[in-house]
Amino acid sequence: MSPTQTGKSKALTLSIPTPGKGPNNVPLFIGAVDAPARIKGMVNFNCNYDCKGNDIYINYIAVAEAKWSRRSGNRTYTYRGRQVFNEQNLRMALPHPSTGTVQAGQYAYSFDFPVDAKTTPSSFKGLYSWMTYRVRVTLVRSFPSLNVVREQTVWVLNSLIPRPERPLADTPVSMTQFSGVLMKTVPYICVIPSVLLYLGQQVPVTIKVQAASSPIFVQSAVIKLKQYSTLRVRSGTKTGKKELLNVPLDGGWPQAEAHKAWQRTVIVTLPGAPQLTPTVASTMITKVHKLKLIMQVRMGQHGQREELRIEMPVVITGPRPPGEPYPSFDMPWYLASVNTI
């Protein structure tokens, strides 16, 4: 709606200002269980004459959707699903000098929709599924006039990481261990800070191999992050997997010696959004993640080569809101604590 040659003008605008931007330059909101994101904005309607229209309605929705197809013979079957996590509707009442007419004037209405970080997934967009947060504003008009609609998608990242309760000096170092036996005789431990990780986090991965009668040589190694998806709709199920991170570790391993334990720590940086989808656990969409350390090792110069595969289930969540503290994490202190295991 814009000015006409007769000087008449009307305009409906939807504004959602944010300091940061998400993918495709849309407004970005970051929240946590203890500091929920709040999708705030303003609706403005200005008209310099009595114009056609009724009231304005504001719709907010957080919805997950899935869609895929498969071929069977000459037929194509399409599967669709939709799960609404939250939906709210507001009415912006306008003055009406007569039915179906809005009185000339300038009108504004603010909205504020809180996001439950504990129960609502973060935004994501995949090939067969996506999670959307959207605000739609509609000026309802009577037939034959068309409704006037303004719409804005926003990107929301929800964090499950709690606010720290104690300062660093009073907080034990958090770490999660995965242990096993290499070649049926040599114990090992793989350590990461936590099974709860966040987008873009720098994650130290430590492998500790105990002493053996023969030196343990690492021929090659790689750290991977994989995502496993399951989509469930009324008429079908679809599964898939995707590699999101691949970090080769072919050099830099400690000098192998008999009767001597060794360890190595590698720091990997997790992808951010939208490349990495946070973990999702809903009735329709499940996305889980595994961090993997895969090593080709040999005991002694001429021993048989064996694969060591350590799979670490992790939960990927969003970062904490800007300015909100993380649980204390000091890399030198963490590495010193790993040495004591």
GROMACS .gro file of C-alpha atoms in nm:
model
  341
    1MET     CA    1   0.000   0.000   0.000
    2SER     CA    2   0.149   0.331  -0.108
    3PRO     CA    3   0.053   0.691  -0.195
    4THR     CA    4  -0.181   0.734  -0.495
    5GLN     CA    5  -0.205   1.016  -0.751
    6THR     CA    6  -0.490   1.165  -0.550
    7GLY     CA    7  -0.270   1.203  -0.241
    8LYS     CA    8  -0.436   0.918  -0.058
    9SER     CA    9  -0.199   0.682   0.121
   10LYS     CA   10  -0.209   0.385   0.354
   11ALA     CA   11   0.066   0.157   0.480
   12LEU     CA   12   0.086  -0.158   0.692
   13THR     CA   13   0.432  -0.242   0.828
   14LEU     CA   14   0.575  -0.518   1.048
   15SER     CA   15   0.902  -0.443   1.227
   16ILE     CA   16   1.108  -0.693   1.430
   17PRO     CA   17   1.440  -0.524   1.514
   18THR     CA   18   1.726  -0.735   1.652
   19PRO     CA   19   2.098  -0.662   1.704
   20GLY     CA   20   2.195  -0.986   1.528
   21LYS     CA   21   2.088  -1.155   1.207
   22GLY     CA   22   2.034  -1.521   1.130
   23PRO     CA   23   2.063  -1.708   0.799
   24ASN     CA   24   1.933  -1.510   0.501
   25ASN     CA   25   1.960  -1.196   0.713
   26VAL     CA   26   1.642  -1.264   0.913
   27PRO     CA   27   1.603  -1.140   1.273
   28LEU     CA   28   1.793  -1.360   1.521
   29PHE     CA   29   1.676  -1.447   1.873
   30ILE     CA   30   1.884  -1.649   2.121
   31GLY     CA   31   1.737  -1.781   2.442
   32ALA     CA   32   1.787  -2.037   2.717
   33VAL     CA   33   1.572  -2.225   2.966
   34ASP     CA   34   1.657  -1.967   3.235
   35ALA     CA   35   1.658  -1.669   2.995
   36PRO     CA   36   1.391  -1.730   2.728
   37ALA     CA   37   1.405  -1.556   2.393
   38ARG     CA   38   1.124  -1.307   2.340
   39ILE     CA   39   1.012  -1.230   1.987
   40LYS     CA   40   0.925  -0.862   2.007
   41GLY     CA   41   0.811  -0.626   1.737
   42MET     CA   42   0.578  -0.352   1.626
   43VAL     CA   43   0.288  -0.329   1.382
   44ASN     CA   44   0.210   0.011   1.231
   45PHE     CA   45  -0.087   0.106   1.018
   46ASN     CA   46  -0.116   0.456   0.875
   47CYS     CA   47  -0.386   0.592   0.645
   48ASN     CA   48  -0.467   0.954   0.563
   49TYR     CA   49  -0.825   0.878   0.462
   50ASP     CA   50  -1.106   0.646   0.567
   51CYS     CA   51  -1.004   0.325   0.392
   52LYS     CA   52  -1.149  -0.020   0.343
   53GLY     CA   53  -1.064  -0.261   0.621
   54ASN     CA   54  -1.165  -0.424   0.944
   55ASP     CA   55  -0.926  -0.511   1.231
   56ILE     CA   56  -0.566  -0.631   1.213
   57TYR     CA   57  -0.474  -0.979   1.337
   58ILE     CA   58  -0.127  -1.086   1.447
   59ASN     CA   59  -0.041  -1.455   1.429
   60TYR     CA   60   0.273  -1.609   1.578
   61ILE     CA   61   0.359  -1.971   1.513
   62ALA     CA   62   0.647  -2.207   1.593
   63VAL     CA   63   0.598  -2.509   1.369
   64ALA     CA   64   0.798  -2.807   1.246
   65GLU     CA   65   0.723  -2.957   0.905
   66ALA     CA   66   0.841  -3.259   0.711
   67LYS     CA   67   0.793  -3.361   0.349
   68TRP     CA   68   0.948  -3.626   0.129
   69SER     CA   69   0.857  -3.849  -0.167
   70ARG     CA   70   0.937  -4.200  -0.284
   71ARG     CA   71   0.884  -4.386  -0.610
   72SER     CA   72   0.720  -4.725  -0.633
   73GLY     CA   73   0.682  -4.847  -0.988
   74ASN     CA   74   0.511  -4.573  -1.186
   75ARG     CA   75   0.365  -4.404  -0.880
   76THR     CA   76   0.507  -4.132  -0.656
   77TYR     CA   77   0.405  -4.126  -0.291
   78THR     CA   78   0.440  -3.800  -0.097
   79TYR     CA   79   0.458  -3.788   0.282
   80ARG     CA   80   0.384  -3.475   0.482
   81GLY     CA   81   0.377  -3.390   0.850
   82ARG     CA   82   0.325  -3.082   1.066
   83GLN     CA   83   0.376  -3.029   1.438
   84VAL     CA   84   0.282  -2.698   1.601
   85PHE     CA   85   0.479  -2.622   1.918
   86ASN     CA   86   0.322  -2.284   1.990
   87GLU     CA   87   0.070  -2.057   1.825
   88GLN     CA   88  -0.075  -1.729   1.949
   89ASN     CA   89  -0.316  -1.480   1.796
   90LEU     CA   90  -0.361  -1.114   1.885
   91ARG     CA   91  -0.619  -0.866   1.764
   92MET     CA   92  -0.531  -0.506   1.688
   93ALA     CA   93  -0.866  -0.328   1.711
   94LEU     CA   94  -0.908  -0.026   1.485
   95PRO     CA   95  -1.179   0.247   1.490
   96HIS     CA   96  -1.452   0.200   1.229
   97PRO     CA   97  -1.677   0.493   1.130
   98SER     CA   98  -1.884   0.239   0.939
   99THR     CA   99  -1.876  -0.136   0.880
  100GLY     CA  100  -1.575  -0.239   0.670
  101THR     CA  101  -1.406   0.103   0.694
  102VAL     CA  102  -1.103   0.210   0.899
  103GLN     CA  103  -1.093   0.567   1.025
  104ALA     CA  104  -0.800   0.776   0.899
  105GLY     CA  105  -0.513   0.790   1.147
  106GLN     CA  106  -0.186   0.639   1.266
  107TYR     CA  107  -0.202   0.319   1.469
  108ALA     CA  108   0.068   0.113   1.642
  109TYR     CA  109   0.066  -0.213   1.832
  110SER     CA  110   0.354  -0.395   1.999
  111PHE     CA  111   0.380  -0.769   2.054
  112ASP     CA  112   0.597  -0.994   2.269
  113PHE     CA  113   0.598  -1.372   2.225
  114PRO     CA  114   0.817  -1.571   2.470
  115VAL     CA  115   0.981  -1.894   2.348
  116ASP     CA  116   0.999  -2.201   2.573
  117ALA     CA  117   1.357  -2.319   2.518
  118LYS     CA  118   1.296  -2.646   2.701
  119THR     CA  119   1.015  -2.773   2.479
  120THR     CA  120   1.059  -2.590   2.147
  121PRO     CA  121   1.336  -2.683   1.899
  122SER     CA  122   1.574  -2.428   1.755
  123SER     CA  123   1.523  -2.313   1.399
  124PHE     CA  124   1.663  -2.536   1.129
  125LYS     CA  125   1.614  -2.597   0.759
  126GLY     CA  126   1.692  -2.935   0.606
  127LEU     CA  127   1.614  -3.104   0.278
  128TYR     CA  128   1.317  -3.297   0.417
  129SER     CA  129   1.231  -3.116   0.741
  130TRP     CA  130   1.244  -2.767   0.886
  131MET     CA  131   1.152  -2.570   1.198
  132THR     CA  132   1.001  -2.227   1.140
  133TYR     CA  133   0.921  -1.931   1.365
  134ARG     CA  134   0.697  -1.680   1.187
  135VAL     CA  135   0.495  -1.368   1.261
  136ARG     CA  136   0.215  -1.281   1.018
  137VAL     CA  137   0.008  -0.963   1.025
  138THR     CA  138  -0.322  -0.943   0.836
  139LEU     CA  139  -0.547  -0.644   0.773
  140VAL     CA  140  -0.879  -0.815   0.709
  141ARG     CA  141  -1.090  -0.660   0.433
  142SER     CA  142  -1.432  -0.757   0.305
  143PHE     CA  143  -1.488  -0.914  -0.037
  144PRO     CA  144  -1.409  -0.821  -0.312
  145SER     CA  145  -1.108  -0.643  -0.158
  146LEU     CA  146  -0.812  -0.865  -0.075
  147ASN     CA  147  -0.660  -0.894   0.272
  148VAL     CA  148  -0.331  -0.710   0.324
  149VAL     CA  149  -0.064  -0.941   0.468
  150ARG     CA  150   0.285  -0.876   0.605
  151GLU     CA  151   0.498  -1.169   0.718
  152GLN     CA  152   0.840  -1.214   0.877
  153THR     CA  153   1.030  -1.535   0.952
  154VAL     CA  154   1.276  -1.518   1.242
  155TRP     CA  155   1.561  -1.750   1.341
  156VAL     CA  156   1.558  -1.880   1.699
  157LEU     CA  157   1.837  -2.061   1.883
  158ASN     CA  158   1.742  -2.222   2.213
  159SER     CA  159   2.006  -2.329   2.464
  160LEU     CA  160   1.983  -2.605   2.724
  161ILE     CA  161   2.310  -2.497   2.885
  162PRO     CA  162   2.235  -2.373   3.238
  163ARG     CA  163   2.360  -2.052   3.393
  164PRO     CA  164   2.658  -2.129   3.622
  165GLU     CA  165   2.568  -2.133   3.988
  166ARG     CA  166   2.922  -2.092   4.129
  167PRO     CA  167   3.242  -1.912   4.024
  168LEU     CA  168   3.522  -2.099   3.847
  169ALA     CA  169   3.733  -2.149   4.159
  170ASP     CA  170   3.448  -2.333   4.335
  171THR     CA  171   3.337  -2.544   4.037
  172PRO     CA  172   3.473  -2.894   3.971
  173VAL     CA  173   3.602  -2.951   3.620
  174SER     CA  174   3.331  -3.117   3.415
  175MET     CA  175   3.429  -3.402   3.186
  176THR     CA  176   3.275  -3.713   3.037
  177GLN     CA  177   3.475  -4.032   2.986
  178PHE     CA  178   3.436  -4.312   2.732
  179SER     CA  179   3.656  -4.614   2.805
  180GLY     CA  180   3.740  -4.946   2.643
  181VAL     CA  181   4.014  -5.194   2.564
  182LEU     CA  182   4.233  -5.174   2.254
  183MET     CA  183   4.346  -5.500   2.094
  184LYS     CA  184   4.187  -5.687   2.387
  185THR     CA  185   4.473  -5.592   2.621
  186VAL     CA  186   4.537  -5.216   2.627
  187PRO     CA  187   4.291  -4.993   2.820
  188TYR     CA  188   4.209  -4.649   2.681
  189ILE     CA  189   3.998  -4.350   2.785
  190CYS     CA  190   3.851  -4.079   2.563
  191VAL     CA  191   3.749  -3.758   2.739
  192ILE     CA  192   3.532  -3.463   2.634
  193PRO     CA  193   3.408  -3.177   2.858
  194SER     CA  194   3.042  -3.282   2.847
  195VAL     CA  195   2.783  -3.463   2.639
  196LEU     CA  196   2.599  -3.128   2.617
  197LEU     CA  197   2.772  -2.916   2.352
  198TYR     CA  198   2.668  -2.598   2.173
  199LEU     CA  199   2.686  -2.461   1.820
  200GLY     CA  200   3.029  -2.324   1.734
  201GLN     CA  201   3.190  -2.458   2.052
  202GLN     CA  202   3.560  -2.543   2.063
  203VAL     CA  203   3.563  -2.895   2.202
  204PRO     CA  204   3.881  -3.061   2.340
  205VAL     CA  205   3.890  -3.434   2.265
  206THR     CA  206   4.152  -3.627   2.464
  207ILE     CA  207   4.259  -3.988   2.400
  208LYS     CA  208   4.465  -4.160   2.672
  209VAL     CA  209   4.623  -4.500   2.598
  210GLN     CA  210   4.771  -4.700   2.884
  211ALA     CA  211   5.116  -4.858   2.879
  212ALA     CA  212   5.159  -5.179   2.675
  213SER     CA  213   5.439  -5.432   2.627
  214SER     CA  214   5.480  -5.310   2.269
  215PRO     CA  215   5.457  -4.952   2.139
  216ILE     CA  216   5.119  -4.843   1.998
  217PHE     CA  217   5.161  -4.666   1.664
  218VAL     CA  218   4.882  -4.448   1.521
  219GLN     CA  219   4.875  -4.489   1.143
  220SER     CA  220   4.589  -4.245   1.082
  221ALA     CA  221   4.297  -4.090   1.269
  222VAL     CA  222   3.995  -3.871   1.214
  223ILE     CA  223   3.733  -3.696   1.430
  224LYS     CA  224   3.383  -3.689   1.284
  225LEU     CA  225   3.047  -3.548   1.386
  226LYS     CA  226   2.747  -3.729   1.243
  227GLN     CA  227   2.377  -3.655   1.256
  228TYR     CA  228   2.111  -3.928   1.246
  229SER     CA  229   1.757  -3.824   1.154
  230THR     CA  230   1.420  -3.995   1.179
  231LEU     CA  231   1.102  -3.842   1.037
  232ARG     CA  232   0.768  -3.995   1.137
  233VAL     CA  233   0.433  -3.902   0.986
  234ARG     CA  234   0.105  -4.089   0.992
  235SER     CA  235   0.171  -4.286   0.674
  236GLY     CA  236   0.546  -4.339   0.676
  237THR     CA  237   0.892  -4.309   0.830
  238LYS     CA  238   1.216  -4.181   0.679
  239THR     CA  239   1.566  -4.217   0.823
  240GLY     CA  240   1.894  -4.061   0.716
  241LYS     CA  241   2.242  -3.967   0.828
  242LYS     CA  242   2.475  -3.682   0.750
  243GLU     CA  243   2.842  -3.610   0.816
  244LEU     CA  244   2.880  -3.259   0.956
  245LEU     CA  245   3.246  -3.254   1.059
  246ASN     CA  246   3.556  -3.439   0.939
  247VAL     CA  247   3.893  -3.348   1.092
  248PRO     CA  248   4.188  -3.569   0.978
  249LEU     CA  249   4.458  -3.626   1.243
  250ASP     CA  250   4.734  -3.792   1.043
  251GLY     CA  251   5.028  -3.624   1.219
  252GLY     CA  252   5.131  -3.495   1.560
  253TRP     CA  253   5.093  -3.816   1.757
  254PRO     CA  254   5.324  -3.885   2.055
  255GLN     CA  255   5.634  -4.098   1.998
  256ALA     CA  256   5.529  -4.459   2.060
  257GLU     CA  257   5.731  -4.640   2.326
  258ALA     CA  258   5.689  -4.977   2.496
  259HIS     CA  259   5.573  -4.975   2.859
  260LYS     CA  260   5.482  -4.606   2.837
  261ALA     CA  261   5.134  -4.452   2.839
  262TRP     CA  262   5.057  -4.160   2.613
  263GLN     CA  263   4.782  -3.912   2.543
  264ARG     CA  264   4.685  -3.643   2.296
  265THR     CA  265   4.428  -3.363   2.304
  266VAL     CA  266   4.280  -3.221   1.984
  267ILE     CA  267   4.050  -2.918   1.981
  268VAL     CA  268   3.774  -2.928   1.720
  269THR     CA  269   3.532  -2.647   1.642
  270LEU     CA  270   3.171  -2.747   1.592
  271PRO     CA  271   2.985  -2.591   1.299
  272GLY     CA  272   2.731  -2.318   1.362
  273ALA     CA  273   2.382  -2.260   1.222
  274PRO     CA  274   2.247  -2.338   0.970
  275GLN     CA  275   2.514  -2.598   0.884
  276LEU     CA  276   2.459  -2.784   1.211
  277THR     CA  277   2.106  -2.855   1.334
  278PRO     CA  278   2.076  -2.874   1.714
  279THR     CA  279   1.949  -3.200   1.858
  280VAL     CA  280   1.573  -3.247   1.814
  281ALA     CA  281   1.350  -3.493   2.001
  282SER     CA  282   0.985  -3.449   1.904
  283THR     CA  283   0.709  -3.689   1.809
  284MET     CA  284   0.761  -3.615   1.438
  285ILE     CA  285   1.130  -3.529   1.405
  286THR     CA  286   1.430  -3.680   1.580
  287LYS     CA  287   1.784  -3.560   1.515
  288VAL     CA  288   2.063  -3.707   1.729
  289HIS     CA  289   2.439  -3.662   1.708
  290LYS     CA  290   2.753  -3.866   1.763
  291LEU     CA  291   3.108  -3.738   1.795
  292LYS     CA  292   3.345  -4.008   1.670
  293LEU     CA  293   3.718  -4.067   1.706
  294ILE     CA  294   3.832  -4.329   1.454
  295MET     CA  295   4.196  -4.445   1.468
  296GLN     CA  296   4.398  -4.698   1.269
  297VAL     CA  297   4.659  -4.834   1.511
  298ARG     CA  298   4.931  -5.097   1.515
  299MET     CA  299   5.099  -5.266   1.813
  300GLY     CA  300   5.468  -5.283   1.732
  301GLN     CA  301   5.631  -5.206   1.396
  302HIS     CA  302   5.502  -5.522   1.230
  303GLY     CA  303   5.188  -5.594   1.429
  304GLN     CA  304   4.843  -5.631   1.280
  305ARG     CA  305   4.656  -5.311   1.201
  306GLU     CA  306   4.335  -5.255   1.395
  307GLU     CA  307   4.064  -4.990   1.396
  308LEU     CA  308   3.975  -4.816   1.720
  309ARG     CA  309   3.631  -4.655   1.690
  310ILE     CA  310   3.505  -4.447   1.980
  311GLU     CA  311   3.148  -4.323   1.940
  312MET     CA  312   3.031  -4.053   2.180
  313PRO     CA  313   2.659  -3.964   2.180
  314VAL     CA  314   2.626  -3.589   2.237
  315VAL     CA  315   2.345  -3.336   2.259
  316ILE     CA  316   2.393  -3.025   2.045
  317THR     CA  317   2.217  -2.714   2.168
  318GLY     CA  318   2.220  -2.343   2.090
  319PRO     CA  319   2.462  -2.096   2.251
  320ARG     CA  320   2.358  -1.898   2.555
  321PRO     CA  321   2.212  -1.550   2.492
  322PRO     CA  322   2.463  -1.268   2.433
  323GLY     CA  323   2.601  -1.142   2.763
  324GLU     CA  324   2.479  -1.450   2.951
  325PRO     CA  325   2.760  -1.646   3.121
  326TYR     CA  326   2.853  -2.006   3.043
  327PRO     CA  327   2.945  -2.270   3.299
  328SER     CA  328   3.306  -2.184   3.381
  329PHE     CA  329   3.553  -2.346   3.144
  330ASP     CA  330   3.925  -2.275   3.148
  331MET     CA  331   4.125  -2.475   2.892
  332PRO     CA  332   4.457  -2.497   3.085
  333TRP     CA  333   4.270  -2.601   3.400
  334TYR     CA  334   4.072  -2.858   3.203
  335LEU     CA  335   4.385  -3.006   3.042
  336ALA     CA  336   4.559  -3.022   3.379
  337SER     CA  337   4.261  -3.211   3.518
  338VAL     CA  338   4.265  -3.453   3.223
  339ASN     CA  339   4.628  -3.534   3.307
  340THR     CA  340   4.523  -3.662   3.648
  341ILE     CA  341   4.285  -3.927   3.513
   0.00000   0.00000   0.00000
